[in-house]
mmCIF file of C-alpha atoms in Angstrom:
data_model
loop_
_atom_site.group_PDB
_atom_site.id
_atom_site.type_symbol
_atom_site.label_atom_id
_atom_site.label_comp_id
_atom_site.label_asym_id
_atom_site.label_seq_id
_atom_site.Cartn_x
_atom_site.Cartn_y
_atom_site.Cartn_z
ATOM 1 C CA MET A 1 67.554 -40.413 -56.221
ATOM 2 C CA SER A 2 68.876 -37.176 -57.696
ATOM 3 C CA GLU A 3 71.079 -37.193 -60.775
ATOM 4 C CA ILE A 4 73.152 -34.572 -62.529
ATOM 5 C CA PHE A 5 73.599 -34.587 -66.300
ATOM 6 C CA LEU A 6 76.902 -32.809 -66.899
ATOM 7 C CA ASP A 7 78.914 -31.533 -69.859
ATOM 8 C CA THR A 8 82.000 -29.369 -70.216
ATOM 9 C CA GLU A 9 83.749 -27.424 -72.952
ATOM 10 C CA THR A 10 87.501 -26.927 -72.863
ATOM 11 C CA THR A 11 90.436 -25.254 -74.592
ATOM 12 C CA GLY A 12 91.751 -28.613 -75.805
ATOM 13 C CA LEU A 13 91.877 -32.351 -75.346
ATOM 14 C CA SER A 14 93.993 -32.869 -72.214
ATOM 15 C CA TYR A 15 94.235 -31.135 -68.864
ATOM 16 C CA ASN A 16 97.745 -32.567 -68.542
ATOM 17 C CA ASP A 17 98.760 -30.567 -71.642
ATOM 18 C CA GLY A 18 97.740 -27.289 -69.968
ATOM 19 C CA HIS A 19 94.206 -27.066 -71.323
ATOM 20 C CA LYS A 20 91.383 -25.704 -69.175
ATOM 21 C CA ILE A 21 87.611 -25.840 -68.753
ATOM 22 C CA VAL A 22 85.695 -22.930 -70.310
ATOM 23 C CA GLU A 23 82.118 -24.078 -69.652
ATOM 24 C CA ILE A 24 80.295 -26.340 -67.204
ATOM 25 C CA ALA A 25 76.626 -27.126 -67.780
ATOM 26 C CA CYS A 26 74.572 -29.299 -65.419
ATOM 27 C CA ILE A 27 70.908 -30.246 -65.207
ATOM 28 C CA GLU A 28 69.518 -31.887 -62.080
ATOM 29 C CA THR A 29 66.915 -34.624 -62.300
ATOM 30 C CA ASN A 30 65.103 -36.639 -59.649
ATOM 31 C CA ASP A 31 64.480 -40.202 -60.817
ATOM 32 C CA LEU A 32 65.372 -38.864 -64.287
ATOM 33 C CA ILE A 33 62.663 -36.172 -64.184
ATOM 34 C CA PRO A 34 64.064 -32.614 -64.523
ATOM 35 C CA THR A 35 63.812 -30.563 -61.328
ATOM 36 C CA LYS A 36 64.414 -27.244 -63.145
ATOM 37 C CA LYS A 37 67.639 -26.770 -61.148
ATOM 38 C CA ILE A 38 70.627 -25.991 -63.349
ATOM 39 C CA PHE A 39 74.237 -25.021 -62.915
ATOM 40 C CA HIS A 40 75.778 -23.225 -65.868
ATOM 41 C CA LYS A 41 79.005 -21.233 -65.865
ATOM 42 C CA LEU A 42 81.260 -19.825 -68.536
ATOM 43 C CA ILE A 43 84.813 -19.796 -67.192
ATOM 44 C CA ASN A 44 87.849 -17.661 -67.919
ATOM 45 C CA PRO A 45 90.637 -20.194 -68.608
ATOM 46 C CA LYS A 46 93.347 -17.524 -68.235
ATOM 47 C CA ARG A 47 95.024 -18.792 -71.405
ATOM 48 C CA ASN A 48 94.642 -18.462 -75.156
ATOM 49 C CA MET A 49 91.903 -20.248 -77.074
ATOM 50 C CA PRO A 50 93.256 -22.575 -79.746
ATOM 51 C CA GLU A 51 91.498 -22.234 -83.112
ATOM 52 C CA GLU A 52 90.485 -25.933 -83.070
ATOM 53 C CA ALA A 53 88.626 -25.491 -79.767
ATOM 54 C CA PHE A 54 87.040 -22.207 -80.888
ATOM 55 C CA LYS A 55 85.639 -23.994 -83.958
ATOM 56 C CA ILE A 56 83.900 -26.509 -81.675
ATOM 57 C CA HIS A 57 82.322 -24.245 -79.043
ATOM 58 C CA GLY A 58 82.684 -20.686 -80.367
ATOM 59 C CA PHE A 59 84.077 -19.161 -77.154
ATOM 60 C CA SER A 60 86.928 -16.738 -77.816
ATOM 61 C CA SER A 61 89.567 -15.650 -75.315
ATOM 62 C CA ASP A 62 88.144 -12.112 -75.490
ATOM 63 C CA PHE A 63 84.598 -13.326 -74.782
ATOM 64 C CA LEU A 64 85.739 -15.341 -71.740
ATOM 65 C CA SER A 65 88.143 -12.711 -70.372
ATOM 66 C CA ASP A 66 85.572 -11.127 -68.012
ATOM 67 C CA LYS A 67 84.090 -14.412 -66.747
ATOM 68 C CA GLU A 68 84.837 -15.961 -63.356
ATOM 69 C CA THR A 69 87.775 -18.329 -63.043
ATOM 70 C CA PHE A 70 87.408 -21.974 -62.029
ATOM 71 C CA ASP A 71 88.551 -21.308 -58.464
ATOM 72 C CA GLN A 72 85.772 -18.702 -58.134
ATOM 73 C CA ILE A 73 82.993 -21.131 -59.147
ATOM 74 C CA ALA A 74 84.345 -24.378 -57.678
ATOM 75 C CA ASP A 75 82.486 -24.297 -54.348
ATOM 76 C CA ASP A 76 79.125 -23.561 -56.006
ATOM 77 C CA PHE A 77 79.747 -26.372 -58.488
ATOM 78 C CA LEU A 78 80.709 -28.866 -55.778
ATOM 79 C CA ASN A 79 77.641 -27.938 -53.723
ATOM 80 C CA PHE A 80 75.409 -28.449 -56.779
ATOM 81 C CA ILE A 81 76.691 -31.975 -57.482
ATOM 82 C CA LYS A 82 77.176 -33.089 -53.860
ATOM 83 C CA GLY A 83 75.658 -36.483 -53.056
ATOM 84 C CA LYS A 84 74.203 -36.988 -56.532
ATOM 85 C CA LYS A 85 74.858 -39.490 -59.274
ATOM 86 C CA ILE A 86 76.594 -37.742 -62.192
ATOM 87 C CA ILE A 87 75.772 -38.812 -65.743
ATOM 88 C CA ILE A 88 78.292 -37.807 -68.410
ATOM 89 C CA HIS A 89 78.804 -38.810 -72.031
ATOM 90 C CA ASN A 90 82.507 -39.760 -72.371
ATOM 91 C CA ALA A 91 83.033 -39.277 -68.644
ATOM 92 C CA SER A 92 86.785 -39.870 -68.624
ATOM 93 C CA PHE A 93 87.261 -36.646 -70.622
ATOM 94 C CA ASP A 94 85.118 -34.425 -68.376
ATOM 95 C CA ILE A 95 86.224 -36.011 -65.103
ATOM 96 C CA GLY A 96 89.873 -35.709 -66.131
ATOM 97 C CA PHE A 97 89.433 -31.975 -66.572
ATOM 98 C CA LEU A 98 87.205 -31.452 -63.534
ATOM 99 C CA ASN A 99 89.455 -33.417 -61.189
ATOM 100 C CA GLY A 100 92.538 -31.731 -62.628
ATOM 101 C CA GLU A 101 91.054 -28.295 -61.987
ATOM 102 C CA LEU A 102 89.811 -29.294 -58.519
ATOM 103 C CA SER A 103 93.178 -30.791 -57.539
ATOM 104 C CA SER A 104 95.023 -27.677 -58.675
ATOM 105 C CA ILE A 105 93.055 -25.565 -56.173
ATOM 106 C CA LYS A 106 93.214 -28.181 -53.400
ATOM 107 C CA LYS A 107 89.522 -29.117 -53.515
ATOM 108 C CA GLU A 108 88.059 -32.590 -53.107
ATOM 109 C CA ILE A 109 87.950 -34.429 -56.434
ATOM 110 C CA ILE A 110 84.879 -36.149 -57.853
ATOM 111 C CA ASN A 111 84.565 -39.791 -56.849
ATOM 112 C CA LYS A 112 84.395 -41.850 -60.044
ATOM 113 C CA LYS A 113 82.039 -44.279 -58.283
ATOM 114 C CA LEU A 114 79.351 -41.560 -58.463
ATOM 115 C CA VAL A 115 79.757 -41.210 -62.244
ATOM 116 C CA VAL A 116 77.834 -43.044 -64.956
ATOM 117 C CA ASP A 117 79.360 -42.867 -68.434
ATOM 118 C CA SER A 118 76.614 -42.873 -71.074
ATOM 119 C CA LEU A 119 79.213 -43.690 -73.746
ATOM 120 C CA GLU A 120 80.020 -46.994 -72.028
#
């Protein structure tokens, strides 16, 4: 079985408060052995970067201003994770953002049944 180890960086703590994803990083494994397939995108959130978030990941609004937006990378991301188990540390945080972003552009959201939370 193929798995995806996934992590995101964001502008803040809650999608519902208007925060956005600024980075998605994924590594594919097959039976937990890396396949050398990766998905990594820096994303223009089209909003300011709070100082607290900048201190965590170091991505400034200026640095991200010429990157693709989430709607521009969504199909590639969904194709990369399609049909695979997704392993995330503190999954409710990442899935909340990912599904918020996907819903906002009318894309299919990630089924939580495919997600394993390594924090739990």
